[in-house]
Structures are given as structure tokens and as C-alpha cells.
Amino acid sequence: MSTLFTNARLIDPERGETRGALLVEAGRIKAVIESGDLPQAAEVIDCRGHCLAPGIVDLGVKVSEPGERHKESFASAGRAAAAGGVTTIVTRPDTLPAIDTPETLEFVVRRAREDSPVRVLPMAALTKGREGREMTEIGFLKDAGAVAFTDCDRVVTDTKVFSRALTYARSLGALVMAHVQEPGLSNGAVVTSGKFASLRGLPGVSPMAERMALDRDIALLEMTRARYHADQITTARALPALERAKNNGLDITAGVSVHHLTLNEFDVADYRSFFKLKPPLRAEEDRVAVGEALASGLIDILCSMHTPQDEESKRLPFEEAASGAVGLETLLPASMRLVHGGVIDLPGLFRALSLNPSKRLGLETGRLAKGAPADLVWFDPDAPFVLDRATLRSKSRNTPFDGARLEGRVLGTWVAGRSVTETR
Amino acid sequence: MTFRARHLLGIEPLHPTEITELLDTAQRYAELNRHGRAPRDVLAGLTQINMFFENSTRTQASFEIAGKRLGADVMNMAMQASSLKKGETLIDTALTLNAMRPDLLVVRHPNSGAVDLLAQKVNCAVLNAGDGRHEHPTQALLDALTIRRAKGRLHRLSIAICGDIAHSRVARSNIMLLGKMENRIRLIAPPTLMPSGVAEFGVEVFDDMEEGLKDVDVVMMLRLQKERMDGGFIPSEREYFHRYGLDAAKLAHAKPDAIVMHPGPMNRGVEIDGTIADDINRSVIQEQVEMGVAVRMAAMDLLARNMRAARDQTGVMA
């Protein structure tokens, strides 16, 4: 079975943007055709001049199985991903219970295989129960399919435990993802300190807490030489440290959520708990600086940090409300704000959305190159719409973009050459 | 611009003319109260529920007296002992109460923003009696009325607010109100008790008491919570009193006719010297308590008028 995509703006993060056609056969890209005669194919899809890009690899998605399936299941997350142009979701282990044994990991792999229309790659906890005391069976978990190890939003405060886990992970070539937030300073905080926090009377954390945690981790990397990814760098003050660490040859990458690039602390407005995130939304200067860092490549990976929360856990006084926002379906249209705002170009955006996470996890995806898996997203970058959260496929609809004007609509998604686009 | 709001949730959304209207109404009630002639029919037939999710004797009593003096049927609910312990959410509690059709809901809650959240879910008028570190609007209004009566005006005064500003909703509401009325505000506190981003509030910031009190017309002291005294934010009670407690020597830096205020309850010997608190020439602390009742009568009166007007418009009988 072969499929020919014609009349497309081909967005290849490695080679830039071209016009042409793409031939897919047996789940892989057989040819990229920029000029000349088009080959025959069983199926022809006219892209109508819109964009065709490598499908998004979303690093750090919370699917609430096991434990809180009412918030999100593999079926609902998979549908949401397909609708959002996400072809691979890399799941977080902060479920109930945490994914910290090969047995629980196998549950995730099996459930994902049964229910998700898109690829699912699981991460596992770095320490048992994400409690920061004993490392998990990193070897067994890696053999069972864990692509990275993380305690998610819990920082391993005991530096001896963390340094040993990093050292052990390094020997297996395993990637460790960490949340960078100095835990003492951020304890109890729900917003970033400053004028807004004081106006609303909410406990705030200094943006410096991020840099302090990153500085510590960088020192541990110099010690251990481990493979390390900082989940979200959201402040200007952390950027010079990240840059130095990269220049010094440490194996470090960093990510950021699209929310921190498109919203700032004042969006919380009158205690809107859908804007309560971890780390909290930042000052406008930080948002701008981090956007520039993404464009320059200093920050490698753009993700949604998809965190489903039901109404009950959000409809509470701000301090008591749960953190996090769903993002699988809004990642691409929200990211397009950066393109339309002139912060980054389309190949640059897909470097951060598709290529870099693929490279970091050692995947073949993320490219529009001959032989690469045919994981594709077809989208109209300019189509405007107003987001109505009731239309989201996620079981939880805690999006900060409800009612927002967005530009950029996914028209189709393919995983290994097979369409996963829902018709409705 | 007259006060047309449905709720009194904070000072932040109020226009200066609305503040003046509230204060003028309160001033009339203060006079009527002194002569024992408060009109009993203003809130007659209305049900007022005081919901306190946080302990308070003074504020609750003040709201209760204000309501009763105007003829409302007042009910107090001690919420710490109630449904929240059984796991009911704030919104469910609000919906349950709403179904009983109260007219005025007076709410205090330990979380910032909780009263706003509750107000979105009920049909009656909501008065914020203090939410977390956010706002305490009737306190700021009673302070303003006290200042206006003592100084003859509420603008172009130099006003010092001293103490635990970071954790104080009283300070926040006062900064808003006094700023809107175009006064010069000086905040005095150890840096650990100063809110972040305070420089952007249009105030002057001091960590030295004597410097900060220089030539001010009003000295507003704040209560220091017991749990903040030991080591966490300040080294000790006695060091705090030495550096920030209001005594005669420090007060001498203010204008000779400066008044001393405190929202109560006071920690004598921690933030304020007992003799100053009792000095009838300087301290207006008892007057603040008196104005508290008048301000709450005014707020409930105006909210009830707005509510009746809205009900008449929609054709629902009040």
C-alpha cells in the first residue's frame, strides 16, 4: 500500500521548507519529490498547498492510567494526540501507582497497544514510588521499554541518591529527566513571586528557584557525566547556566511547555485555576527570553506537559486546586502563535516539536527524509478558530486556551503511513 | 459613579466615588448609632448568613451587630466545625446555602480568592470578610472612615503601614484604598515580611521604623501572627519589638498630631506599646471598632438596595 501526498509545503526540520510531494510505502517515507514527474500510488492525497511536517513527539504526557482513568485513558489521550498532530506520546510515570517496576510498565505498554491510535513510549520513575530514596530497576525497566527515567514534578532532594541514580543510569545509557525547582524555596508556592502574587495574595516562588535547581543538577552532571534532560526551563535567569553546561560538553538538553511560551503570570487573572501550572507561569520578560532560547536552539524541546485534571480538582480555591493543563490538542495551534509572532520559523518549530525529542530518545522519527517512519501531520498554518473546550477529545478539558483565538488547524495525522485522523 | 455592585469582594474594583459613597453612608450610620436611632427596617425581611471558615470573634460580631441593627435575620455558621470536615467542597457548600435563599452572605476564608469563587456560584450578595492574604475590604473602609473623621479628609495624607505586610489582607486592601484616594503610602517592615514586587505598587518602602515614620499623619500598625514570630520570618518577639514595635520614641518621628491605628487584636509589647494603644490623644483603635459596625451597615444597606433593584428589574419579588 502506497500513499502519495501532493501539492504540499514540506516542513523538514533538517533541510528547511520546500514545495513538493511525498511518497509513503510500507509505513515509511519512500521518496521526497521536489520536482519532476510524480510516481503512481494506490492513494493520492492533495495537501492543497498546506503544510506537511513530521508528526509531533510530545515528551512528558500524563495519561492517567493506571489510577485515574476518569481523567484520561490511553484511548482518549490517543484520540486527542491524533487530533493534535502528535504521533508519539512519551508518557510520564506519575500515575497511581507510579510506574516504577517492570510489571507496571508492562501494564502501560499493553494498555497503550490496545487502545492508542498513536505511538506510546513510556517513561519510568527514577526512584521507587517517586519518593527520592531508592533507585528503581533501571536496567529491567529499560529492557521493558522505558525510554527515560524521571520522578516528574518531584525533585530528588537527596543529592547522594540523585548522584547515584545518575551514575547508574549513565552506565546503561539511560536518559534522566528532571524537574528543576529548588524544593525548599518553592515549597507552598502556587505562583511566581512579584507584583501579581502580591496583588492576589498568593504564595509565590522566586524565579531563582529554577536556576538554583539547574545549577545543582549541572554540578552533578559534571560529576557523573549522565545523560540529562531538564523538563521545563521557563526563566531567563536559568539560560546562561544551561548555555555554559552545553558549551562545556555536558550531555544536557532542556524542554519547555507551550504554555510558558504563550502565557504569562497575569493570565491567572481572577484566580483562574486552569492557569495553575508547575512550574507556575512566569513574568513576561521570562516568557520572551525563553521563546528566543527555543528559537536559537538553546532550549531543545517544546512539549505540551499534558496534565489532565477533572473539574473537581480544579474548581477549588486557587491554592488548593490541582496543577497542570491539557495540551495534546492545542500544542500545535498554540505553538503557531510563535510562528505568527515571528519568534521562530516552521522548520525551527518542528525541530523543537518533532526532531529534537526524537533524537534525544534515539528514535528515527521527526524527519521528512527517505527511509524515516511515515509519521506525519498535515495542517493549515493560517486557519483561524476559537477554541471551545467542549470539543476537546481529552476526558479532562482543563485547557487555559478555552475561548482563545488560535491559528493553525490539523487536517490529518498519519502514524507509520496509516491515517489516524478521526472523521467527525 | 455610584456603588452599583452586586458583591463587595475587594477594594481593587472600586472607583473612588464608590468608596466615597460607602464612607458617606457609613458616616450617617455612625451618627445614628451614637444616638441609638439606627433604622430597624433597612434590612427587614432579609436573611444574612455569616460563614466563617476561619476563626474570628471581632469581625463576626461586628457583622452580626450591623445586620441586627438594620433588622436583618442573622445566622452564624462556624464552618471549621462543619461540612468541610466531611469532605464537602467549597462550591457544594455554597450551592447548598444558596438553595436556602439567603440575601446577604458574609464570608471569611483562609484561601486567597475563595470568596470570589464562592460569589460566582450564588444568587445573593456576598461580602468578603477576609480571604487569605488577598483582601479585607470592610476593614479598609472602616480604617478610611476613621482617618477621615480624625483628619477631616482622606487625600494628600502621609500614611505609614507597619508590620507583617506580606501576610496581611488588611495591608493590601488599605494600600488599594488609600492609593485610590491619592494618599502617600509608606510601608515599613523587615524585608522578610515585605511582599514581593512591592516597589511596583506606587508606595515608598522602608525597613527602618524611624525613617519610615518621619512626618506621617497616620500610623497604621498590623498584627504579627504568633506563628511567624519564632525564627521563620523574624528572629524573636523581643527583637521585633525593639526594631519595629511602636513606642513613644519611634512615634516621636511622626507628626505631633499623628493618629495611631491597629486592626486588632493587638499583641501588646510585640508590635505596639500598651501605653500608646491606650493614649486617648493618639490612639483611634476603639473608634476603628465603632466605625467597623457603621461601615458594615453601610455596605449591607447599599448591597441590599442594589439587590432589590436587580430583583425588581427581573420581576422577582424581593
XYZ file of C-alpha atoms in Angstrom:
742
model
C 0.000 0.000 0.000
C 1.454 3.330 -1.038
C 0.264 6.870 -0.469
C 1.305 9.967 -2.360
C 0.950 13.368 -0.701
C 0.923 16.030 -3.404
C 0.922 19.812 -3.533
C 2.391 20.227 -0.026
C 4.594 22.677 1.807
C 7.074 20.144 3.126
C 8.429 21.199 6.522
C 11.607 19.275 7.177
C 13.361 20.318 10.367
C 16.704 19.235 8.905
C 16.529 20.709 5.416
C 14.014 23.513 5.790
C 10.879 24.184 3.813
C 10.268 23.059 0.225
C 7.293 22.511 -2.021
C 6.570 19.134 -3.443
C 5.232 15.665 -2.858
C 5.958 12.801 -0.542
C 5.647 9.113 -1.325
C 4.931 6.747 1.521
C 5.180 2.983 1.255
C 5.027 0.267 3.894
C 4.862 2.765 6.736
C 7.971 4.657 5.687
C 8.836 7.628 3.549
C 9.927 6.197 0.187
C 10.723 9.430 -1.592
C 10.631 13.198 -1.218
C 9.814 14.646 -4.629
C 10.519 18.307 -5.151
C 10.309 18.391 -8.920
C 9.674 16.199 -11.909
C 7.112 13.521 -12.547
C 5.003 12.166 -9.724
C 5.026 8.405 -9.231
C 1.885 6.277 -9.201
C 0.378 5.392 -5.832
C -2.624 3.485 -4.559
C -3.855 6.536 -2.713
C -3.250 10.191 -3.541
C -3.810 12.955 -1.001
C -3.887 16.525 -2.262
C -2.455 18.677 0.530
C -3.955 21.769 -1.137
C -0.820 23.831 -0.589
C -0.878 23.353 3.180
C 1.946 22.080 5.380
C 3.108 18.515 5.777
C 5.528 18.006 8.681
C 6.925 15.151 10.719
C 4.447 14.201 13.453
C 4.971 15.706 16.886
C 6.798 13.709 19.565
C 5.343 15.031 22.816
C 7.736 14.405 25.689
C 6.094 14.286 29.125
C 2.439 13.439 28.598
C 0.376 12.355 31.573
C -2.088 9.621 30.721
C -3.932 8.962 33.927
C -3.821 5.168 33.594
C -3.366 3.424 35.949
C -5.286 5.007 38.805
C -7.262 7.927 37.456
C -8.764 6.664 34.260
C -11.702 9.037 34.700
C -9.288 11.872 33.957
C -7.637 10.391 30.865
C -7.266 6.941 29.320
C -4.965 5.672 26.598
C -7.935 5.722 24.241
C -8.867 9.347 24.967
C -5.270 10.575 25.086
C -4.552 8.760 21.821
C -7.540 10.375 20.109
C -6.532 13.776 21.460
C -2.984 13.242 20.206
C -4.179 12.224 16.751
C -6.391 15.308 16.599
C -3.442 17.476 17.596
C -0.892 16.081 15.133
C 1.000 14.255 17.884
C 2.182 10.892 16.551
C 4.216 9.789 19.570
C 3.327 10.431 23.174
C 6.061 9.875 25.717
C 4.210 9.175 28.932
C 5.030 10.289 32.448
C 5.202 7.767 35.286
C 3.439 9.969 37.872
C 0.369 7.752 37.877
C -1.295 5.918 40.770
C 0.680 3.838 41.441
C 3.857 5.274 39.929
C 5.396 3.325 37.041
C 8.410 2.074 38.955
C 8.551 -1.673 38.249
C 8.792 -3.683 35.023
C 5.368 -5.131 35.854
C 3.573 -1.762 35.994
C 5.470 -0.659 32.897
C 4.229 -3.731 31.031
C 0.685 -2.760 32.002
C 1.214 0.648 30.398
C 2.723 -0.859 27.259
C -0.123 -3.332 26.894
C -2.898 -0.778 27.556
C -1.302 1.648 25.124
C -1.007 -1.027 22.414
C -4.647 -1.988 22.821
C -6.169 1.481 22.892
C -3.994 4.224 21.475
C -4.079 5.106 17.768
C -0.702 6.859 18.082
C 2.651 5.566 19.272
C 3.165 5.489 23.025
C 6.606 5.346 24.591
C 6.639 5.091 28.367
C 8.988 6.724 30.809
C 9.573 5.141 34.210
C 10.203 6.549 37.659
C 13.799 7.191 38.652
C 13.186 6.298 42.293
C 10.743 3.837 43.843
C 7.350 5.407 44.395
C 8.928 8.689 43.171
C 9.947 9.116 46.795
C 13.560 10.051 46.174
C 15.053 7.339 48.358
C 15.939 4.239 46.326
C 16.534 3.979 42.610
C 14.212 1.839 40.501
C 15.315 -1.195 38.487
C 16.596 0.994 35.710
C 18.040 -1.940 33.774
C 14.911 -4.072 33.818
C 12.719 -1.062 33.097
C 14.885 -0.075 30.153
C 14.666 -3.618 28.779
C 10.883 -3.449 29.204
C 10.752 -0.338 27.065
C 11.256 2.704 29.307
C 12.753 5.460 27.157
C 13.675 7.777 30.030
C 13.605 7.963 33.818
C 12.008 10.716 35.819
C 10.292 11.450 39.103
C 8.283 14.088 37.210
C 7.486 17.149 39.284
C 9.157 15.747 42.380
C 12.748 16.798 42.807
C 15.134 14.189 44.213
C 16.297 16.324 47.104
C 18.865 13.895 48.487
C 21.881 14.660 46.318
C 23.553 11.382 47.200
C 20.538 9.411 45.968
C 20.330 11.523 42.836
C 24.048 11.308 42.045
C 23.997 7.530 42.400
C 20.911 7.226 40.223
C 22.571 9.417 37.594
C 25.769 7.355 37.750
C 23.877 4.075 37.468
C 21.679 5.388 34.639
C 24.760 6.525 32.773
C 26.228 3.049 32.764
C 23.087 1.888 30.956
C 22.979 4.890 28.650
C 19.590 5.786 30.134
C 18.228 9.317 29.881
C 17.209 11.031 33.127
C 14.623 13.801 33.020
C 14.429 16.137 35.999
C 12.152 18.896 37.227
C 14.242 21.928 38.062
C 12.797 23.708 41.050
C 14.657 24.222 44.317
C 12.221 22.456 46.645
C 12.797 24.490 49.810
C 12.273 27.814 48.109
C 9.262 26.643 46.121
C 7.546 24.862 48.994
C 3.925 26.003 49.233
C 4.180 28.411 46.317
C 1.481 28.457 43.647
C 2.543 31.424 41.516
C 5.761 33.264 40.657
C 6.659 35.891 43.241
C 6.303 39.515 42.240
C 3.639 42.126 41.769
C 0.948 39.703 40.617
C 1.499 37.280 43.504
C 1.307 40.147 45.968
C -1.783 41.660 44.356
C -3.645 38.393 44.606
C -2.230 37.461 47.999
C -0.930 34.135 46.715
C 2.272 32.489 47.961
C 4.943 32.898 45.303
C 8.281 31.353 44.460
C 11.231 33.364 43.205
C 12.171 32.518 39.599
C 15.641 31.962 41.058
C 14.457 28.584 42.393
C 14.691 27.210 38.851
C 18.237 28.362 38.336
C 19.329 27.029 41.717
C 17.986 23.581 40.901
C 19.562 23.648 37.438
C 22.904 24.721 38.901
C 22.824 21.797 41.301
C 21.980 19.331 38.572
C 24.700 20.689 36.302
C 27.248 20.186 39.080
C 26.036 16.608 39.459
C 26.371 16.099 35.703
C 29.978 17.248 35.812
C 30.446 14.615 38.499
C 28.542 11.780 36.854
C 28.536 12.614 33.115
C 24.984 11.285 32.879
C 22.502 11.878 30.044
C 20.151 14.541 31.349
C 17.103 16.486 30.237
C 15.626 19.396 32.216
C 11.862 19.062 31.737
C 10.963 22.747 31.657
C 13.220 25.777 31.603
C 10.956 28.769 31.986
C 13.065 31.648 33.298
C 15.681 33.936 31.774
C 17.963 33.521 34.776
C 18.433 29.795 34.115
C 19.514 30.238 30.491
C 23.177 31.276 30.944
C 23.778 28.235 33.160
C 22.234 25.971 30.546
C 24.338 27.516 27.810
C 27.565 27.106 29.803
C 26.748 23.491 30.565
C 26.194 22.766 26.876
C 29.402 24.572 25.891
C 31.272 22.537 28.479
C 30.227 19.391 26.658
C 27.781 18.019 29.184
C 25.101 15.709 27.815
C 22.262 18.070 28.691
C 19.100 19.144 26.912
C 16.152 21.209 28.037
C 12.472 21.499 27.296
C 9.692 23.997 27.810
C 5.922 23.761 27.703
C 3.973 25.716 25.137
C 2.005 27.319 27.959
C 5.087 29.030 29.329
C 5.825 30.395 25.856
C 2.370 31.753 25.141
C 1.019 32.846 28.545
C 2.363 34.813 31.482
C 1.635 35.125 35.197
C -1.027 37.782 34.733
C -3.167 35.330 32.735
C -4.146 33.767 36.062
C -6.229 36.951 36.458
C -9.029 36.356 38.976
C -7.741 33.072 40.355
C -8.385 31.051 37.191
C -7.157 27.641 38.270
C -6.859 26.335 34.674
C -3.781 28.561 34.547
C -2.228 26.951 37.607
C 0.811 25.092 36.308
C 4.021 23.555 37.586
C 6.285 25.488 37.406
C 3.950 28.488 37.659
C 3.501 30.888 34.757
C 6.267 33.458 34.651
C 6.814 37.159 34.073
C 6.519 38.482 30.511
C 10.292 39.085 30.257
C 10.896 35.436 31.056
C 8.346 34.293 28.505
C 10.063 36.344 25.815
C 13.581 35.224 26.785
C 12.617 31.559 26.794
C 10.930 31.927 23.387
C 14.183 33.325 21.997
C 16.104 30.460 23.591
C 13.822 27.987 21.840
C 14.392 29.732 18.505
C 18.171 29.726 18.979
C 18.162 26.041 19.897
C 19.445 26.594 23.432
C 16.178 25.078 24.580
C 15.792 21.905 22.568
C 12.313 20.561 23.034
C 8.830 22.068 23.005
C 6.127 19.984 24.654
C 2.585 20.236 25.960
C 3.179 18.895 29.504
C -0.296 17.441 29.040
C -1.757 17.070 32.552
C -5.431 16.120 32.711
C -7.365 17.275 35.773
C -11.083 16.881 36.278
C -13.405 19.723 37.213
C -13.477 18.654 40.860
C -9.744 19.056 41.305
C -9.760 22.462 39.586
C -12.913 24.075 40.990
C -11.299 24.898 44.303
C -9.670 27.949 45.832
C -6.501 28.582 43.762
C -4.052 27.380 46.409
C -5.912 24.097 46.804
C -6.624 23.467 43.121
C -4.610 20.856 41.233
C -1.824 21.979 38.871
C -1.496 21.320 35.172
C -3.247 21.780 31.851
C -4.192 19.506 28.982
C -2.302 20.265 25.799
C -2.191 17.446 23.258
C -4.789 19.053 21.009
C -3.648 22.635 21.483
C 0.128 22.121 21.261
C 0.370 22.823 17.528
C -2.133 25.701 17.232
C -0.721 27.362 20.367
C 2.839 26.905 19.073
C 1.783 28.585 15.841
C 1.493 31.796 17.866
C 5.296 31.734 17.985
C 5.477 31.354 14.206
C 2.878 34.028 13.509
C 4.594 36.259 16.060
C 7.886 35.923 14.187
C 9.710 34.198 17.039
C 10.531 31.019 15.138
C 10.054 29.629 11.608
C 8.215 26.440 10.774
C 11.284 24.203 10.338
C 12.588 25.590 13.644
C 9.296 24.843 15.342
C 9.298 21.254 14.130
C 12.897 20.872 15.224
C 11.631 21.537 18.737
C 8.380 19.588 18.399
C 9.490 16.533 16.417
C 13.159 16.214 15.524
C 14.878 17.077 18.801
C 12.720 14.871 21.034
C 13.207 12.024 18.525
C 16.962 12.489 18.549
C 17.087 12.717 22.314
C 15.201 9.432 22.653
C 17.097 7.755 19.819
C 14.076 7.483 17.524
C 14.018 7.518 13.730
C 11.004 9.843 13.652
C 10.999 13.612 13.369
C 12.283 13.889 9.796
C 10.865 14.110 6.283
C 13.658 12.008 4.876
C 13.760 8.906 2.748
C 13.522 5.860 4.986
C 12.118 7.684 8.010
C 8.873 6.407 9.516
C 5.843 7.977 7.843
C 4.594 9.765 10.964
C 3.067 12.890 9.507
C 0.911 15.868 10.331
C -0.913 17.847 7.647
C -2.063 21.262 8.796
C -3.222 24.645 7.628
C -0.939 27.080 9.481
C -3.258 30.048 8.996
C -6.733 28.652 9.617
C -8.243 30.721 12.442
C -10.613 29.352 15.036
C -11.857 30.000 18.542
C -11.155 27.085 20.839
C -14.174 25.644 22.594
C -13.011 23.290 25.303
C -16.182 21.223 24.990
C -14.826 19.959 21.647
C -11.638 18.512 23.116
C -11.174 14.735 22.847
C -9.392 14.516 26.195
C -11.545 13.263 29.029
C -10.364 16.272 31.021
C -10.814 19.672 29.474
C -8.655 21.836 31.702
C -7.199 23.979 28.950
C -6.101 27.573 29.508
C -6.973 28.274 25.853
C -10.743 27.994 26.209
C -12.200 30.831 24.171
C -8.764 31.776 22.818
C -8.305 32.766 19.186
C -5.822 30.401 17.607
C -4.459 29.992 14.115
C -3.357 26.635 12.778
C -5.541 23.630 12.261
C -4.572 19.991 11.946
C -6.119 18.496 8.799
C -4.752 14.981 9.091
C -2.402 12.781 11.081
C -0.653 9.592 9.960
C 1.265 7.087 12.058
C 3.501 4.697 10.099
C 1.658 5.705 6.943
C -1.754 4.867 8.370
C -4.284 7.638 8.872
C -5.336 8.126 12.480
C -7.461 11.150 11.689
C -10.869 10.927 13.233
C -13.766 11.808 10.980
C -16.497 13.608 12.816
C -20.346 56.741 39.523
C -22.425 55.261 42.328
C -21.949 51.923 44.007
C -23.940 49.516 41.850
C -22.048 46.294 42.519
C -23.695 43.006 43.412
C -20.980 41.974 45.830
C -18.317 43.602 47.937
C -15.360 41.320 47.246
C -12.500 43.761 47.445
C -11.311 47.327 47.181
C -9.490 46.712 43.890
C -12.548 47.025 41.594
C -13.973 50.096 43.377
C -13.909 53.588 41.908
C -13.006 56.469 44.274
C -16.565 57.818 44.051
C -17.928 54.426 45.097
C -15.598 54.459 48.080
C -16.802 57.948 48.977
C -20.428 56.859 48.718
C -19.782 53.905 51.016
C -17.994 56.156 53.502
C -20.706 58.855 53.394
C -23.372 56.246 54.082
C -21.269 54.789 56.885
C -20.761 58.253 58.358
C -24.544 58.700 58.606
C -24.874 55.321 60.303
C -22.079 56.197 62.734
C -24.056 59.251 63.858
C -27.341 57.337 64.066
C -25.611 54.605 66.084
C -24.329 57.113 68.585
C -27.868 58.320 69.151
C -29.324 54.840 69.199
C -31.521 55.656 66.224
C -30.445 53.194 63.574
C -33.433 52.395 61.322
C -34.551 48.843 62.023
C -36.341 48.358 58.739
C -33.468 48.758 56.260
C -32.696 45.052 56.087
C -36.035 43.851 57.471
C -37.108 40.569 55.931
C -33.619 39.797 54.656
C -31.576 36.820 55.772
C -27.895 37.364 56.479
C -25.618 34.377 56.902
C -22.150 34.799 58.361
C -19.944 31.979 57.089
C -16.589 31.986 58.792
C -14.177 29.323 57.578
C -11.549 30.893 59.807
C -11.867 31.904 63.441
C -12.878 35.466 64.135
C -14.702 36.880 67.090
C -14.468 40.581 66.382
C -15.295 40.751 62.703
C -18.094 38.243 63.030
C -19.607 40.134 65.983
C -19.314 43.396 64.063
C -21.169 41.985 61.042
C -23.763 40.407 63.297
C -24.482 43.639 65.167
C -24.547 45.610 61.913
C -27.101 43.231 60.413
C -29.273 43.056 63.512
C -29.272 46.811 63.967
C -30.752 47.161 60.478
C -33.327 44.456 61.076
C -31.860 41.509 59.183
C -32.306 37.940 60.379
C -28.730 36.947 61.125
C -27.367 33.452 61.315
C -23.793 32.491 62.167
C -22.207 29.372 60.753
C -18.898 28.173 62.165
C -17.596 26.456 59.076
C -14.450 24.880 60.536
C -16.669 22.576 62.553
C -18.992 21.856 59.703
C -19.236 20.274 56.302
C -15.671 20.908 55.117
C -14.549 18.392 57.689
C -16.852 15.904 55.998
C -15.106 16.491 52.690
C -17.649 18.797 51.081
C -16.111 21.240 48.630
C -16.481 24.977 48.974
C -18.677 25.102 45.894
C -21.039 22.428 47.183
C -21.333 24.282 50.475
C -22.118 27.447 48.539
C -24.758 25.717 46.416
C -26.376 24.169 49.483
C -26.596 27.508 51.241
C -27.765 29.197 48.073
C -30.707 26.833 47.917
C -31.845 28.197 51.293
C -32.159 31.593 49.556
C -30.208 33.903 51.843
C -29.944 37.549 50.829
C -26.572 38.510 52.272
C -23.651 36.172 52.660
C -20.698 37.329 54.753
C -17.701 35.083 54.125
C -14.265 34.710 55.606
C -11.948 32.030 54.211
C -8.268 31.172 54.754
C -7.546 30.928 50.984
C -6.991 33.945 48.747
C -9.664 34.076 46.051
C -12.014 31.650 47.804
C -14.692 34.300 48.358
C -14.561 35.312 44.666
C -15.028 31.659 43.725
C -17.993 31.303 46.044
C -19.580 34.534 44.795
C -19.665 33.103 41.252
C -21.961 30.317 42.412
C -24.643 32.078 44.464
C -27.530 34.437 43.728
C -27.254 36.581 46.845
C -24.962 39.480 47.699
C -21.562 38.354 49.005
C -19.428 40.393 51.383
C -15.804 39.449 51.711
C -14.901 39.417 55.402
C -11.305 38.477 54.575
C -9.883 35.918 52.127
C -6.405 34.564 52.795
C -3.813 37.254 52.174
C -5.891 38.882 49.488
C -8.457 41.467 50.647
C -10.455 42.591 53.655
C -12.494 45.427 52.163
C -14.662 46.386 55.151
C -11.531 46.742 57.286
C -10.002 49.157 54.779
C -13.264 51.107 54.610
C -13.536 51.385 58.388
C -9.916 52.498 58.547
C -10.617 55.106 55.876
C -13.677 56.383 57.723
C -11.694 56.605 60.959
C -8.937 58.560 59.215
C -11.428 60.854 57.514
C -13.141 61.642 60.805
C -9.854 62.251 62.630
C -8.108 64.211 59.887
C -11.061 65.853 58.182
C -10.007 64.487 54.794
C -8.930 61.316 53.016
C -6.451 62.604 50.480
C -2.941 64.003 50.475
C -2.127 62.378 53.774
C 1.104 60.622 54.525
C 0.208 57.192 55.902
C 2.584 54.570 57.244
C 1.559 50.906 57.285
C 3.880 48.907 59.535
C 4.415 45.264 60.282
C 3.634 41.969 58.600
C 2.618 43.378 55.241
C 3.450 40.188 53.310
C 0.778 38.111 55.005
C -1.771 40.855 55.598
C -5.011 41.230 53.661
C -5.660 44.353 55.741
C -2.499 45.931 54.329
C -3.428 45.005 50.749
C -6.926 46.466 50.934
C -5.599 49.566 52.660
C -2.858 50.092 50.077
C -5.502 49.887 47.339
C -7.973 52.180 49.033
C -5.566 54.818 50.268
C -3.781 54.788 46.915
C -7.047 55.290 45.007
C -7.817 58.267 47.258
C -4.416 59.778 46.417
C -2.510 59.494 49.639
C 1.191 58.956 50.126
C 1.748 55.438 51.418
C 4.834 54.280 53.254
C 5.308 50.621 54.020
C 7.566 49.755 56.935
C 8.568 46.159 57.655
C 11.551 43.880 57.959
C 12.329 42.703 54.404
C 11.187 39.166 55.252
C 7.679 40.479 55.911
C 7.507 42.688 52.806
C 5.580 41.301 49.797
C 7.491 40.623 46.564
C 7.209 43.184 43.787
C 6.178 45.818 46.331
C 8.137 48.517 44.524
C 5.586 48.355 41.691
C 2.699 49.283 43.998
C 3.305 53.018 43.953
C 4.410 53.101 47.573
C 7.564 54.001 49.440
C 9.311 51.116 51.162
C 11.293 51.316 54.397
C 12.923 48.763 56.637
C 13.754 51.348 59.288
C 10.884 52.392 61.509
C 12.136 55.842 62.486
C 12.943 56.800 58.930
C 9.627 55.484 57.681
C 7.547 57.256 60.303
C 9.070 60.643 59.612
C 6.327 63.274 59.400
C 3.472 60.887 58.720
C -0.137 61.815 59.555
C -1.289 58.282 60.236
C 0.481 55.263 61.718
C -1.261 52.033 60.905
C 0.102 49.061 62.801
C -0.543 45.474 61.733
C -0.889 42.407 63.841
C 2.021 39.972 63.826
C 0.723 36.416 63.793
C 2.129 34.247 66.565
C 3.225 31.545 64.153
C 5.507 33.975 62.316
C 7.366 35.117 65.405
C 9.820 32.351 66.042
C 12.775 32.279 63.730
C 10.907 31.832 60.453
C 10.472 35.421 59.384
C 11.951 37.319 62.318
C 14.461 36.130 64.909
C 12.337 36.712 68.019
C 9.486 38.622 69.549
C 11.763 40.845 71.604
C 13.999 41.782 68.659
C 10.897 42.605 66.654
C 9.526 44.844 69.358
C 12.866 46.548 69.686
C 13.138 47.303 65.980
C 9.505 47.554 64.814
C 7.298 47.824 67.893
C 5.587 51.213 68.107
C 6.710 53.056 71.228
C 6.854 56.714 72.200
C 10.399 57.182 70.889
C 9.553 55.906 67.418
C 6.211 57.683 67.314
C 8.010 60.950 68.046
C 9.223 60.899 64.429
C 5.675 61.168 63.127
C 3.768 64.443 63.044
C 2.778 65.627 66.535
C -0.887 65.092 65.730
C -0.413 61.729 64.022
C -3.023 59.127 64.880
C -2.262 55.509 65.722
C -4.372 52.687 64.317
C -4.484 48.920 64.728
C -6.957 46.439 63.210
C -6.834 44.279 66.351
C -6.480 42.065 68.132
C -3.293 43.676 69.468
C -0.186 41.971 70.778
C 0.837 44.496 73.388
C 4.581 44.570 73.711
C 5.119 42.919 70.319
C 4.000 45.369 67.662
C 2.684 48.138 69.891
C 3.487 49.517 73.314
C 0.499 49.324 75.662
C 0.655 52.947 76.727
C 0.426 54.143 73.134
C -2.502 51.892 72.370
C -4.324 53.378 75.340
C -3.326 57.007 74.741
C -6.640 58.693 74.003
C -4.876 61.597 72.319
C -3.164 59.405 69.747
C -4.863 56.053 69.509
C -8.082 55.715 67.490
C -8.226 51.960 67.941
C -11.571 51.974 69.781
C -13.039 54.327 67.185
C -11.984 51.846 64.481
C -14.079 49.171 66.146
C -17.032 51.553 66.325
C -16.665 52.556 62.670
C -16.496 48.879 61.773
C -20.163 48.437 62.636
C -21.148 51.593 60.732
C -19.193 50.606 57.625
C -20.712 47.124 57.592
C -24.199 48.593 57.994
C -23.498 50.876 55.032
C -22.101 48.092 52.876
C -25.033 45.794 53.542
C -27.537 48.601 53.068
C -26.114 49.546 49.663
C -25.790 45.930 48.536
C -29.379 45.255 49.612
C -30.567 48.273 47.620
C -28.689 47.039 44.544
C -30.108 43.569 45.022
C -33.676 44.854 45.345
C -33.224 46.990 42.235
C -31.970 43.966 40.314
C -34.828 41.798 41.567
C -37.391 44.435 40.629
C -35.915 44.558 37.150
C -36.110 40.834 36.642
C -39.598 40.762 38.122
C -38.665 38.540 41.037
C -40.215 39.618 44.301
C -37.687 40.541 46.931
